[in-house]
CSV table of C-alpha atoms in Angstrom, one decimal:
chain,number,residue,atom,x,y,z
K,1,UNK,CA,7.2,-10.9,16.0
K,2,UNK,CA,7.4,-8.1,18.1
K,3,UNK,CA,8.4,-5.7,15.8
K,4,UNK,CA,6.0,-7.2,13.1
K,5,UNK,CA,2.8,-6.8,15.7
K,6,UNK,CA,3.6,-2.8,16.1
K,7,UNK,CA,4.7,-2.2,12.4
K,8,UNK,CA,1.1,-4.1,11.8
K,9,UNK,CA,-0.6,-1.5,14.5
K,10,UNK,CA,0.9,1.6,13.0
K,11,UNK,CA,-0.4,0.4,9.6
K,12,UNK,CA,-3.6,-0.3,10.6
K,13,UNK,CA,-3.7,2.7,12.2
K,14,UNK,CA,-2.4,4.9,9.1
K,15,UNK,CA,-5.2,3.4,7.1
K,16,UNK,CA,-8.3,4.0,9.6
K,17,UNK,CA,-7.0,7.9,9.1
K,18,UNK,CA,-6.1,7.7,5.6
K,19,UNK,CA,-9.5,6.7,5.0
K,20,UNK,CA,-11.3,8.9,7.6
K,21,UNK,CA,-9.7,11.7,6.1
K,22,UNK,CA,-11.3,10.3,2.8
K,23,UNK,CA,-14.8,10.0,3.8
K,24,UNK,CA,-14.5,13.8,5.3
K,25,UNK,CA,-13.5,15.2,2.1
K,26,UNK,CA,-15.5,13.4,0.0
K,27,UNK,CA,-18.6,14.4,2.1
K,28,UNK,CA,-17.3,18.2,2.0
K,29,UNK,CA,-16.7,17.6,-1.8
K,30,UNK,CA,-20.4,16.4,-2.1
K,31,UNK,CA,-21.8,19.2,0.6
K,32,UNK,CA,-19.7,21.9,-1.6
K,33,UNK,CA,-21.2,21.0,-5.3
K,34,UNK,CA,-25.1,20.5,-4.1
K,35,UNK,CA,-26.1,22.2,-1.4
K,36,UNK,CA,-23.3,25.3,-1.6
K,37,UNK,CA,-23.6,25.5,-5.3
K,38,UNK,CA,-19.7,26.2,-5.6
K,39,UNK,CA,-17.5,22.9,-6.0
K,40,UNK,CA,-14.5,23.3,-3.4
K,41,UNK,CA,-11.4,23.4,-5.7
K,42,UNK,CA,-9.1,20.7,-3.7
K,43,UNK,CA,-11.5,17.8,-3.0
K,44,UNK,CA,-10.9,16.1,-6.0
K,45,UNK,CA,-7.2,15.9,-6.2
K,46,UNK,CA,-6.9,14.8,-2.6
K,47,UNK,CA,-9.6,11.9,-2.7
K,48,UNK,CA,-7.3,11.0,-5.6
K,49,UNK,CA,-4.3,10.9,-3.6
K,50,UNK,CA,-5.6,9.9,-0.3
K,51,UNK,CA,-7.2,6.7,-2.7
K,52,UNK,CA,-3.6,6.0,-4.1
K,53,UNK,CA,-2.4,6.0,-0.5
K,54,UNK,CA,-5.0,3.9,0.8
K,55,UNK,CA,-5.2,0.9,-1.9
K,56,UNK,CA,-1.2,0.6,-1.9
K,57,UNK,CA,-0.6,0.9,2.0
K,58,UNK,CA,-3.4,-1.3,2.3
K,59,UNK,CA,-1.9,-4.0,-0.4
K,60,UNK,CA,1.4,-4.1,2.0
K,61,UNK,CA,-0.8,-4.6,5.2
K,62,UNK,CA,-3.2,-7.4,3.4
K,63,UNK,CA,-0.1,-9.1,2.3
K,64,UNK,CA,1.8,-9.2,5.8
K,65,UNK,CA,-1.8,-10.5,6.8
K,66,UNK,CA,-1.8,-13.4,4.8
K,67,UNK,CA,-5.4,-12.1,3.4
K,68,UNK,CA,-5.0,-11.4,-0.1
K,69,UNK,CA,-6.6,-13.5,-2.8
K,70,UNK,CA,-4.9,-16.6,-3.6
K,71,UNK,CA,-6.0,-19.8,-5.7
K,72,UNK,CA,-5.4,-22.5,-3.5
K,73,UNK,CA,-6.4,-25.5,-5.3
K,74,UNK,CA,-3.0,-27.1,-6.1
K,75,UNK,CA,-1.6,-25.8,-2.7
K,76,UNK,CA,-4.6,-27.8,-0.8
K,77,UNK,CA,-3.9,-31.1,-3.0
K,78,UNK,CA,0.0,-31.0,-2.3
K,79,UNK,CA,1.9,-32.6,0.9
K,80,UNK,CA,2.7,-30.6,3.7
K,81,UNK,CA,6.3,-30.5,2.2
K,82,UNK,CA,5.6,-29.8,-1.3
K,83,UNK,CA,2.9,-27.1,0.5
K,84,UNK,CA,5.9,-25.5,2.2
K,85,UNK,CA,8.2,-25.2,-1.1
K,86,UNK,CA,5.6,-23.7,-3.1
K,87,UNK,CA,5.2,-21.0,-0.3
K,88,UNK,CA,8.9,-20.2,-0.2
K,89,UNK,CA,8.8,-20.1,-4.3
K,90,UNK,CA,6.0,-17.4,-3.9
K,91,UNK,CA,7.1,-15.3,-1.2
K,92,UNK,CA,10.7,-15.0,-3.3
K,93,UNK,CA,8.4,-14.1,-6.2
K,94,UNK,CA,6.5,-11.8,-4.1
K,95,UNK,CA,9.7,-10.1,-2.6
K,96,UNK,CA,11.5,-10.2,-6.2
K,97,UNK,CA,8.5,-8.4,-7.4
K,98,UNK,CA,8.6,-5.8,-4.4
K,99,UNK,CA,12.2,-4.8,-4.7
K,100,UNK,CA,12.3,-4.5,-8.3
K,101,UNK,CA,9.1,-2.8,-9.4
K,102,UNK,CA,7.6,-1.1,-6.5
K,103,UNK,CA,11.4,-0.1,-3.9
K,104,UNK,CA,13.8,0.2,-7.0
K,105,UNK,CA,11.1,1.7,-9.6
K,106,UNK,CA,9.5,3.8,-7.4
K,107,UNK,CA,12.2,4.8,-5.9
K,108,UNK,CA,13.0,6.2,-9.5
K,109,UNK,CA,10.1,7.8,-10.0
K,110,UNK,CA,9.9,9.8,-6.9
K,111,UNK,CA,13.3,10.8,-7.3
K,112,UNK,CA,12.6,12.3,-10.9
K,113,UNK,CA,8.9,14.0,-9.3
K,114,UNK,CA,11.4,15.2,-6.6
K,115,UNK,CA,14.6,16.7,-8.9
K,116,UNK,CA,11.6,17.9,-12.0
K,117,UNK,CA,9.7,20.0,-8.6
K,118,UNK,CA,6.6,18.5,-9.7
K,119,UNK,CA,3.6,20.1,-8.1
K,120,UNK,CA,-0.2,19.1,-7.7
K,121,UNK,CA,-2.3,21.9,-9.4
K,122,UNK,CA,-4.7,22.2,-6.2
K,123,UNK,CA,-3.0,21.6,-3.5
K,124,UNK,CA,0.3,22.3,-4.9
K,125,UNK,CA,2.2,19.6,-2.7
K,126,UNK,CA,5.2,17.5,-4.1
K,127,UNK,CA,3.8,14.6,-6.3
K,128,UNK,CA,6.9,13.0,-5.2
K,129,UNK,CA,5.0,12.7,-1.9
K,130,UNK,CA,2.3,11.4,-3.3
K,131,UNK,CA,4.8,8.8,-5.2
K,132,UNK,CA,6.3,8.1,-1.9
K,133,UNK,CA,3.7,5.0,-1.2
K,134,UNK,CA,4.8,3.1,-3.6
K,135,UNK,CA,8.4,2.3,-2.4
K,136,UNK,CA,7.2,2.6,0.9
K,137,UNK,CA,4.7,-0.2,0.3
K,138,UNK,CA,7.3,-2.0,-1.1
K,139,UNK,CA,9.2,-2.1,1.7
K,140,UNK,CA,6.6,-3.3,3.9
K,141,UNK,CA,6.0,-6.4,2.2
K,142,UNK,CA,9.4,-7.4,2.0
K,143,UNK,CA,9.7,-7.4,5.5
K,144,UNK,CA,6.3,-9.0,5.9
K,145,UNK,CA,7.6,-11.7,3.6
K,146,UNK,CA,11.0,-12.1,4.5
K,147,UNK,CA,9.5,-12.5,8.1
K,148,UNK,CA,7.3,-15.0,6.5
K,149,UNK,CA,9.8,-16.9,5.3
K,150,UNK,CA,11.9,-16.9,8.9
K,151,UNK,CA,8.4,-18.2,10.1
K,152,UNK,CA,7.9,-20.7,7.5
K,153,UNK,CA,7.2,-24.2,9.6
């Protein structure tokens, strides 16, 4: 729990500057275009990426919350046992899901970005980078789910 509490801190963390970072250069982007007249060249392409960033770190750090959105009706109706199982079944779904699509298929396409050398236009940083949040993510809520399922009462 220890380890879960300051893996949960440093995510929380990321995110307040992820999206600090965001609100900056979206208010330069909107400063730039009006009241400059000349449209800084970068702002775009790094609200776009500082958004991918954001909503996929943020998807690992909901889910090792508990605070996603769930339908809940059957769950409610059920036994405390029957409750218990159906958890297990989803978070081995949920982990499933995260090792094979977002670690192992990410992990694919950064390494292709990475070996093609593909480079934003703008900013001209590795898109493999960019890509990196999807694995990383994935990661994250495999632990968060494995630990749920250590935890499960």
């Amino acid at each position: 729990m220890i380890l879960r509490k300051k893996i949960d801190k440093v995510l929380s963390t990321a995110l307040i500057v992820i999206m600090s970072i965001m609100v900056v250069n979206v208010l330069w982007q909107v400063f730039t275009r009006f009241i400059v007249g000349t449209p800084s060249s970068f702002t775009d392409e790094l609200a776009r990426y500082l958004m991918i960033w954001l909503g996929i770190l943020g998807a690992a750090y909901v889910s090792g919350r508990n605070m996603h959105v769930a339908i809940d009706v059957l769950p409610q109706r059920a036994t405390t046992d029957v409750q218990r199982r159906l958890k297990l079944i989803v978070y081995v779904l949920i982990i499933i899901f995260a090792l094979l699509a977002m670690v192992v298929g990410g992990s694919r396409l950064v390494y292709i970005t990475y070996v093609l050398g593909q480079h934003s236009p703008a900013l001209q940083i590795p898109l493999a980078a960019v890509y990196l949040a999807i694995p990383l993510s994935g990661i994250l809520i495999i632990f968060y789910k494995v630990s749920d399922i250590l935890n499960l009462e």
